[in-house]
Coordinates of C-alpha atoms in Angstrom, one line a residue:
X24 CA 41.2 202.6 -76.8
X25 CA 44.0 201.0 -74.8
X26 CA 45.9 198.4 -76.9
X27 CA 48.6 196.0 -75.8
X28 CA 51.0 195.1 -78.5
X29 CA 52.9 191.8 -78.4
X30 CA 56.3 193.5 -79.1
X31 CA 58.7 190.7 -80.1
X32 CA 61.7 192.9 -81.2
X33 CA 60.9 192.1 -84.9
X34 CA 59.9 194.7 -87.5
X35 CA 56.3 193.4 -87.9
X36 CA 55.2 194.0 -84.3
X37 CA 57.1 197.2 -84.2
X38 CA 55.2 198.7 -87.1
X39 CA 52.0 197.4 -85.6
X40 CA 52.7 199.5 -82.6
X41 CA 53.7 202.4 -84.7
X42 CA 50.5 202.4 -86.7
X43 CA 48.3 202.1 -83.5
X44 CA 50.2 205.0 -82.0
X45 CA 49.6 207.1 -85.1
X46 CA 45.9 206.2 -85.0
X47 CA 45.6 207.8 -81.6
X48 CA 45.3 204.7 -79.4
X49 CA 46.8 204.4 -76.0
X50 CA 49.5 201.8 -76.7
X51 CA 51.5 199.6 -74.3
X52 CA 54.2 197.2 -75.3
X53 CA 54.3 193.7 -73.8
X54 CA 57.3 191.4 -74.4
X55 CA 57.0 187.8 -73.4
X56 CA 59.7 185.2 -72.7
X57 CA 58.6 181.7 -73.4
X58 CA 61.7 179.6 -73.4
X59 CA 64.9 179.2 -71.4
X60 CA 66.4 175.9 -72.4
X61 CA 68.9 176.1 -75.3
X62 CA 69.3 172.3 -75.8
X63 CA 69.2 171.6 -79.5
X64 CA 68.9 175.3 -80.4
X65 CA 71.3 176.3 -83.1
X66 CA 73.7 179.0 -81.8
X67 CA 72.9 182.6 -82.6
X68 CA 69.3 182.0 -83.6
X69 CA 66.5 184.0 -81.9
X70 CA 68.4 185.0 -78.7
X71 CA 65.6 186.3 -76.5
X72 CA 67.7 188.7 -74.6
X73 CA 68.7 190.5 -77.8
X74 CA 65.0 190.5 -78.9
X75 CA 64.0 192.0 -75.5
X76 CA 66.6 194.8 -75.8
X77 CA 65.4 195.7 -79.3
X78 CA 61.8 195.7 -78.2
X79 CA 62.7 198.0 -75.3
X80 CA 64.4 200.3 -77.8
X81 CA 61.4 200.3 -80.0
X82 CA 59.1 201.1 -77.1
X83 CA 61.3 204.0 -76.0
X84 CA 61.4 205.3 -79.6
X85 CA 57.6 205.2 -79.8
X86 CA 57.3 206.6 -76.2
X87 CA 55.1 203.8 -75.0
X88 CA 55.2 201.8 -71.7
X89 CA 57.2 198.6 -71.8
X90 CA 56.2 195.5 -69.8
X91 CA 57.9 192.1 -69.5
X92 CA 56.2 188.8 -68.7
X93 CA 57.7 185.3 -68.3
X94 CA 55.3 182.7 -69.7
X95 CA 57.8 179.9 -70.0
X96 CA 56.1 177.6 -67.6
X97 CA 52.7 177.7 -69.4
X98 CA 54.5 177.5 -72.8
X99 CA 56.4 174.4 -71.7
X100 CA 53.2 172.7 -70.5
X101 CA 50.9 173.7 -73.4
X102 CA 53.2 173.8 -76.4
X103 CA 56.5 172.0 -75.8
X104 CA 55.0 169.0 -73.9
X105 CA 52.4 168.7 -76.7
X106 CA 55.3 168.6 -79.2
X107 CA 57.1 165.8 -77.4
X108 CA 53.8 163.9 -77.0
X109 CA 52.9 164.2 -80.7
X110 CA 56.4 163.2 -82.0
X111 CA 56.4 160.3 -79.6
X112 CA 53.2 159.0 -81.3
X113 CA 54.8 159.4 -84.8
X114 CA 52.8 162.5 -85.6
X115 CA 54.2 165.9 -86.7
X116 CA 52.8 168.8 -84.7
X117 CA 52.8 172.5 -85.6
X118 CA 53.8 174.3 -82.5
X119 CA 53.3 177.8 -84.0
X120 CA 49.6 177.1 -84.4
X121 CA 49.4 175.9 -80.7
X122 CA 51.5 178.9 -79.6
X123 CA 48.9 181.3 -81.0
X124 CA 45.9 179.5 -79.6
X125 CA 47.4 178.7 -76.1
X126 CA 49.9 181.5 -75.5
X127 CA 49.6 184.7 -77.6
X128 CA 45.8 184.8 -77.6
X129 CA 45.2 183.1 -74.3
X130 CA 47.8 183.3 -71.5
X131 CA 49.4 186.4 -73.0
X132 CA 46.0 188.0 -73.7
X133 CA 45.0 187.5 -70.1
X134 CA 48.1 189.3 -68.9
X135 CA 47.4 192.2 -71.3
X136 CA 43.7 192.5 -70.2
X137 CA 44.9 192.5 -66.6
X138 CA 47.0 195.5 -67.4
X139 CA 43.9 197.3 -68.5
X140 CA 44.1 196.7 -72.3
X141 CA 40.9 196.7 -74.3
X142 CA 42.5 194.8 -77.2
X143 CA 45.6 192.9 -78.0
X144 CA 47.5 193.5 -81.3
X145 CA 50.2 191.4 -83.0
X146 CA 52.3 191.7 -86.1
X147 CA 50.5 188.9 -88.0
X148 CA 49.9 189.3 -91.7
X149 CA 46.1 188.6 -91.6
X150 CA 42.9 190.6 -91.4
X151 CA 39.8 190.7 -89.3
X152 CA 36.3 191.7 -90.3
X153 CA 33.0 191.8 -88.4
X154 CA 29.3 191.8 -89.1
X155 CA 26.1 191.5 -87.1
X156 CA 23.9 188.5 -88.0
X157 CA 20.1 188.3 -88.1
X158 CA 20.0 187.6 -84.3
X159 CA 22.0 190.8 -83.6
X160 CA 25.2 188.9 -82.6
X161 CA 28.5 190.2 -83.8
X162 CA 30.4 187.7 -85.9
X163 CA 34.2 187.9 -86.4
X164 CA 35.8 186.9 -89.7
X165 CA 39.5 185.8 -90.0
X166 CA 40.8 186.8 -93.5
X167 CA 44.0 186.1 -95.3
X168 CA 46.6 188.9 -95.2
X169 CA 46.7 191.4 -98.2
X170 CA 50.3 190.3 -98.8
X171 CA 49.7 186.7 -100.1
X172 CA 53.4 186.0 -100.0
X173 CA 53.4 186.6 -96.2
X174 CA 49.9 185.6 -95.3
X175 CA 49.9 184.1 -91.7
X176 CA 46.2 183.4 -91.2
X177 CA 47.1 179.6 -91.3
X178 CA 48.9 180.1 -87.9
X179 CA 45.7 181.5 -86.4
X180 CA 43.5 178.7 -87.7
X181 CA 42.6 177.5 -84.1
X182 CA 41.4 180.9 -82.8
X183 CA 37.9 181.2 -81.4
X184 CA 35.3 183.9 -81.8
X185 CA 36.1 185.1 -78.3
X186 CA 39.8 185.3 -79.0
X187 CA 39.2 187.2 -82.3
X188 CA 36.9 189.6 -80.5
X189 CA 39.9 191.0 -78.6
X190 CA 42.5 190.8 -81.5
X191 CA 43.8 193.4 -83.8
X192 CA 46.1 192.9 -86.8
X193 CA 47.3 196.4 -87.8
X194 CA 49.6 195.3 -90.7
X195 CA 47.2 192.9 -92.3
X196 CA 46.3 195.3 -95.1
X197 CA 49.9 196.1 -96.1
X198 CA 52.7 194.1 -97.6
X199 CA 56.2 193.4 -96.2
X200 CA 58.1 195.9 -98.3
X201 CA 55.8 198.6 -97.0
X202 CA 56.3 197.5 -93.4
X203 CA 60.1 197.8 -93.9
X204 CA 59.6 201.2 -95.4
X205 CA 57.5 202.5 -92.6
X206 CA 60.0 201.1 -90.0
X207 CA 62.9 202.8 -91.7
X208 CA 61.0 206.1 -92.2
X209 CA 60.3 206.1 -88.4
X210 CA 63.9 205.1 -87.7
X211 CA 62.8 202.1 -85.6
X212 CA 65.7 199.9 -84.2
X213 CA 64.0 196.8 -85.7
X214 CA 63.8 198.2 -89.3
X215 CA 66.4 195.9 -90.8
X216 CA 66.1 193.0 -88.3
X217 CA 65.8 189.6 -90.1
X218 CA 62.6 187.6 -89.8
X219 CA 62.7 184.9 -87.1
X220 CA 62.6 181.3 -88.1
X221 CA 62.1 177.9 -86.5
X222 CA 59.9 176.9 -83.6
X223 CA 57.8 179.8 -82.1
X224 CA 59.9 181.3 -79.3
X225 CA 62.5 178.5 -79.4
X226 CA 64.1 179.3 -82.8
X227 CA 65.9 177.0 -85.2
X228 CA 66.7 173.7 -83.7
X229 CA 68.5 170.5 -84.5
X230 CA 65.2 168.6 -84.1
X231 CA 66.5 165.1 -83.2
X232 CA 68.8 166.7 -80.6
X233 CA 65.9 168.8 -79.3
X234 CA 63.5 165.9 -79.1
X235 CA 66.1 163.6 -77.4
X236 CA 65.6 165.6 -74.3
X237 CA 62.5 163.3 -73.7
X238 CA 62.4 160.8 -76.6
X239 CA 65.0 158.0 -76.6
X240 CA 67.0 157.4 -79.7
X241 CA 66.5 153.8 -81.1
X242 CA 68.4 152.5 -84.1
X243 CA 66.2 151.2 -86.9
X244 CA 66.2 150.4 -90.6
X245 CA 65.6 152.6 -93.6
X246 CA 63.6 150.7 -96.3
X247 CA 63.4 152.0 -99.8
X248 CA 60.2 151.5 -101.7
X249 CA 60.7 151.5 -105.5
X250 CA 58.3 153.0 -107.9
X251 CA 57.7 149.7 -109.5
X252 CA 56.1 148.5 -106.2
X253 CA 53.1 150.7 -107.1
X254 CA 52.2 148.5 -110.1
X255 CA 51.0 145.9 -107.6
X256 CA 49.0 148.0 -105.2
X257 CA 46.0 150.2 -105.7
X258 CA 47.1 153.9 -105.2
X259 CA 45.0 155.9 -102.8
X260 CA 44.1 158.6 -105.4
X261 CA 40.6 159.5 -106.4
X262 CA 40.0 159.0 -110.2
X263 CA 37.4 161.9 -110.3
X264 CA 34.8 159.5 -111.7
X265 CA 33.9 157.0 -109.0
X266 CA 30.9 157.9 -106.8
X267 CA 32.0 159.4 -103.5
X268 CA 30.7 157.0 -100.9
X269 CA 31.6 156.7 -97.3
X270 CA 33.4 153.5 -98.1
X271 CA 35.5 155.3 -100.8
X272 CA 36.3 158.2 -98.4
X273 CA 37.5 155.8 -95.7
X274 CA 39.6 153.9 -98.2
X275 CA 41.2 157.0 -99.8
X276 CA 42.0 158.6 -96.4
X277 CA 43.8 155.5 -95.1
X278 CA 47.6 155.7 -95.7
X279 CA 49.2 152.7 -97.3
X280 CA 50.8 150.4 -94.7
X281 CA 54.2 149.1 -96.0
X282 CA 56.1 146.1 -94.8
X283 CA 59.8 145.6 -94.7
X284 CA 59.5 142.9 -97.4
X285 CA 58.0 145.5 -99.8
X286 CA 61.3 147.1 -100.4
X287 CA 65.1 147.0 -99.7
X288 CA 66.9 148.0 -96.5
X289 CA 69.4 150.7 -97.5
X290 CA 70.5 152.3 -94.2
X291 CA 69.9 153.0 -90.6
X292 CA 68.3 155.8 -88.6
X293 CA 68.1 156.8 -84.9
X294 CA 64.4 156.7 -84.3
X295 CA 61.2 156.8 -86.4
X296 CA 59.8 159.5 -84.1
X297 CA 62.4 161.9 -85.4
X298 CA 61.2 161.9 -89.0
X299 CA 58.2 163.1 -90.9
X300 CA 56.4 162.5 -94.2
X301 CA 58.0 164.4 -97.1
X302 CA 61.3 165.0 -95.2
X303 CA 64.4 165.0 -97.3
X304 CA 67.2 166.1 -95.0
X305 CA 68.8 164.0 -92.3
X306 CA 68.9 160.6 -94.0
X307 CA 72.6 160.8 -95.1
X308 CA 72.1 158.0 -97.6
X309 CA 73.8 158.4 -101.0
X310 CA 74.0 156.5 -104.3
X311 CA 70.7 157.8 -105.8
X312 CA 70.2 159.9 -108.9
X313 CA 67.4 161.9 -107.2
X314 CA 66.9 162.9 -103.5
X315 CA 65.3 160.4 -101.1
X316 CA 62.1 161.4 -99.3
X317 CA 60.3 159.8 -96.4
X318 CA 57.0 158.4 -97.5
X319 CA 56.0 156.5 -94.3
X320 CA 57.0 155.8 -90.7
X321 CA 56.3 152.7 -88.7
X322 CA 56.5 153.5 -85.0
X323 CA 55.7 150.0 -83.8
X324 CA 58.5 148.4 -85.7
X325 CA 60.8 151.5 -85.7
X326 CA 61.0 151.5 -89.5
X327 CA 61.1 154.5 -91.9
X328 CA 60.2 154.0 -95.6
X329 CA 61.7 156.2 -98.3
X330 CA 61.2 156.8 -102.0
X331 CA 63.4 158.4 -104.6
X332 CA 62.4 161.6 -106.3
X333 CA 59.8 164.4 -105.8
X334 CA 57.3 162.5 -107.9
X335 CA 57.4 159.2 -106.0
X336 CA 53.8 158.0 -105.8
X337 CA 54.2 157.2 -102.1
X338 CA 54.3 161.0 -101.4
X339 CA 50.9 161.6 -102.8
X340 CA 47.3 161.1 -101.5
X341 CA 44.0 162.6 -102.5
X342 CA 42.1 162.4 -99.2
X343 CA 42.7 163.1 -95.5
X344 CA 40.6 162.5 -92.4
X345 CA 40.1 164.6 -89.2
X346 CA 38.4 163.1 -86.1
X347 CA 35.3 165.1 -85.0
X348 CA 36.9 166.0 -81.6
X349 CA 39.9 167.6 -83.5
X350 CA 37.7 169.8 -85.8
X351 CA 37.6 173.5 -85.0
X352 CA 35.3 176.0 -86.6
X353 CA 36.5 179.6 -86.4
X354 CA 33.0 180.3 -87.6
X355 CA 30.8 177.9 -85.6
X356 CA 27.8 179.3 -87.5
X357 CA 29.2 177.7 -90.7
X358 CA 30.0 174.3 -89.2
X359 CA 28.9 171.4 -91.4
X360 CA 26.5 168.9 -90.0
X361 CA 26.8 165.1 -90.6
X362 CA 26.1 164.1 -94.2
X363 CA 26.7 167.7 -95.4
X364 CA 29.4 168.6 -97.8
X365 CA 30.9 171.9 -99.1
X366 CA 33.6 173.0 -101.5
X367 CA 36.5 174.9 -99.9
X368 CA 40.0 176.0 -100.6
X369 CA 42.5 174.3 -98.3
X370 CA 46.1 174.3 -97.2
X371 CA 47.8 171.6 -95.2
X372 CA 51.0 173.6 -94.4
X373 CA 52.1 177.2 -94.1
X374 CA 52.6 179.0 -97.4
X375 CA 51.2 176.2 -99.5
X376 CA 49.0 177.6 -102.3
X377 CA 45.3 177.0 -101.6
X378 CA 44.0 173.8 -103.1
X379 CA 40.5 173.0 -104.3
X380 CA 38.8 170.3 -102.2
X381 CA 35.4 169.1 -101.0
X382 CA 34.9 168.6 -97.2
X383 CA 32.5 165.8 -96.3
X384 CA 31.1 165.7 -92.8
X385 CA 30.3 162.4 -91.2
X386 CA 29.5 161.4 -87.6
X387 CA 33.2 160.3 -87.0
X388 CA 34.7 163.4 -88.4
X389 CA 35.6 165.3 -91.6
X390 CA 36.9 163.8 -94.9
X391 CA 38.7 166.2 -97.2
X392 CA 38.9 165.1 -100.8
X393 CA 41.2 167.1 -103.0
X394 CA 40.7 167.8 -106.6
X395 CA 44.4 167.1 -107.2
X396 CA 46.6 164.6 -105.2
X397 CA 48.5 166.3 -102.4
X398 CA 52.1 165.8 -101.5
X399 CA 53.1 165.0 -98.0
X400 CA 49.8 164.7 -96.1
X401 CA 51.0 164.3 -92.5
X402 CA 49.2 163.3 -89.4
X403 CA 49.5 165.9 -86.6
X404 CA 49.7 168.9 -89.0
X405 CA 46.7 171.3 -89.4
X406 CA 44.5 171.5 -92.4
X407 CA 42.8 174.9 -92.7
X408 CA 39.9 175.7 -95.1
X409 CA 38.9 178.9 -96.7
X410 CA 36.0 180.3 -98.6
X411 CA 36.4 181.9 -102.1
X412 CA 36.7 185.4 -100.5
X413 CA 39.7 184.3 -98.4
X414 CA 38.0 183.8 -95.1
X415 CA 39.5 181.1 -92.9
X416 CA 36.4 179.4 -91.5
X417 CA 37.8 176.2 -89.9
X418 CA 40.7 173.9 -89.3
X419 CA 41.6 170.5 -87.8
X420 CA 44.4 168.2 -86.8
X421 CA 45.0 165.7 -89.6
X422 CA 44.4 162.3 -88.1
X423 CA 45.5 160.3 -91.2

């Protein structure tokens, strides 16, 4: 079988190529460049030219053909423009999830298939399984990686059955230390290369500087909401006793809307669109015993609301909502119909431990009611739900 490996210059994709070569497949390396602009990029992080050089060295070491493709135009339109649009609306996107759906397993995959590849492999820590259903149709399952500390299935939560049918994850059954060991044993040039961080193919960025390429800075007020404020409002947390009605779900999923008069102005900021729920860094406001965290943003009035301490009640909610047109089922055969409900294990951010929750399907979308209140539920991020046997079956963009 001919397999195209997305060779990034990192150790994970290098070992993926190594394992495929050892398994007897015809392997080709494909390196993609997706970003040119360095505005806001922190110096020295993820320089693509260095990555390309290491990827070429790995391909030479493994004696496999090396190909280069520039996908920066499509990446800009499908991922970066989406980022700017979402931040401009006061939402916090996850570009890595979009990058996998729109670039690695779409634009990149098409290039690989045009080169004659039968399958496309990446260095993701996740697993794929298949079975044939009663109608004789092959169904593809996306499973968490064996290394739970590095599991990257969350980043693939928007993949379709068609995309999974052509995908391979060679390192999904092994852990990171073993990947490093295999790379050193094979004397691969990427064996000791540090893992990349930051935005997919862009790297670490000073986010406000990066976003100011298209989003204008506007000075606004920082308003502190004191914990005592919550004595006078009804917290949006499920008590575990009340009947779960549609009215209750709508109420619990609706974030509390603060007013400037609810708290005290303690500082200024450069634009509400540059901040996200749960954020700690970037406020530069002192005089508090515990750190300040953003608990809400008001785009219309350009206000950000903050609370002191990890346990501030404004950081926690027990329910979120996803509009029906932003729900994606990796397993369409398991999609919930309106008025159905099912218990799942969910995460709302990468590396968050899975949380117990019940998903309620309604005509307008899905409500997710957590067993325990969740910190930092943020519009624009992805919620992904799993079965007890670690299969990721669906996901959606958090609407509120």
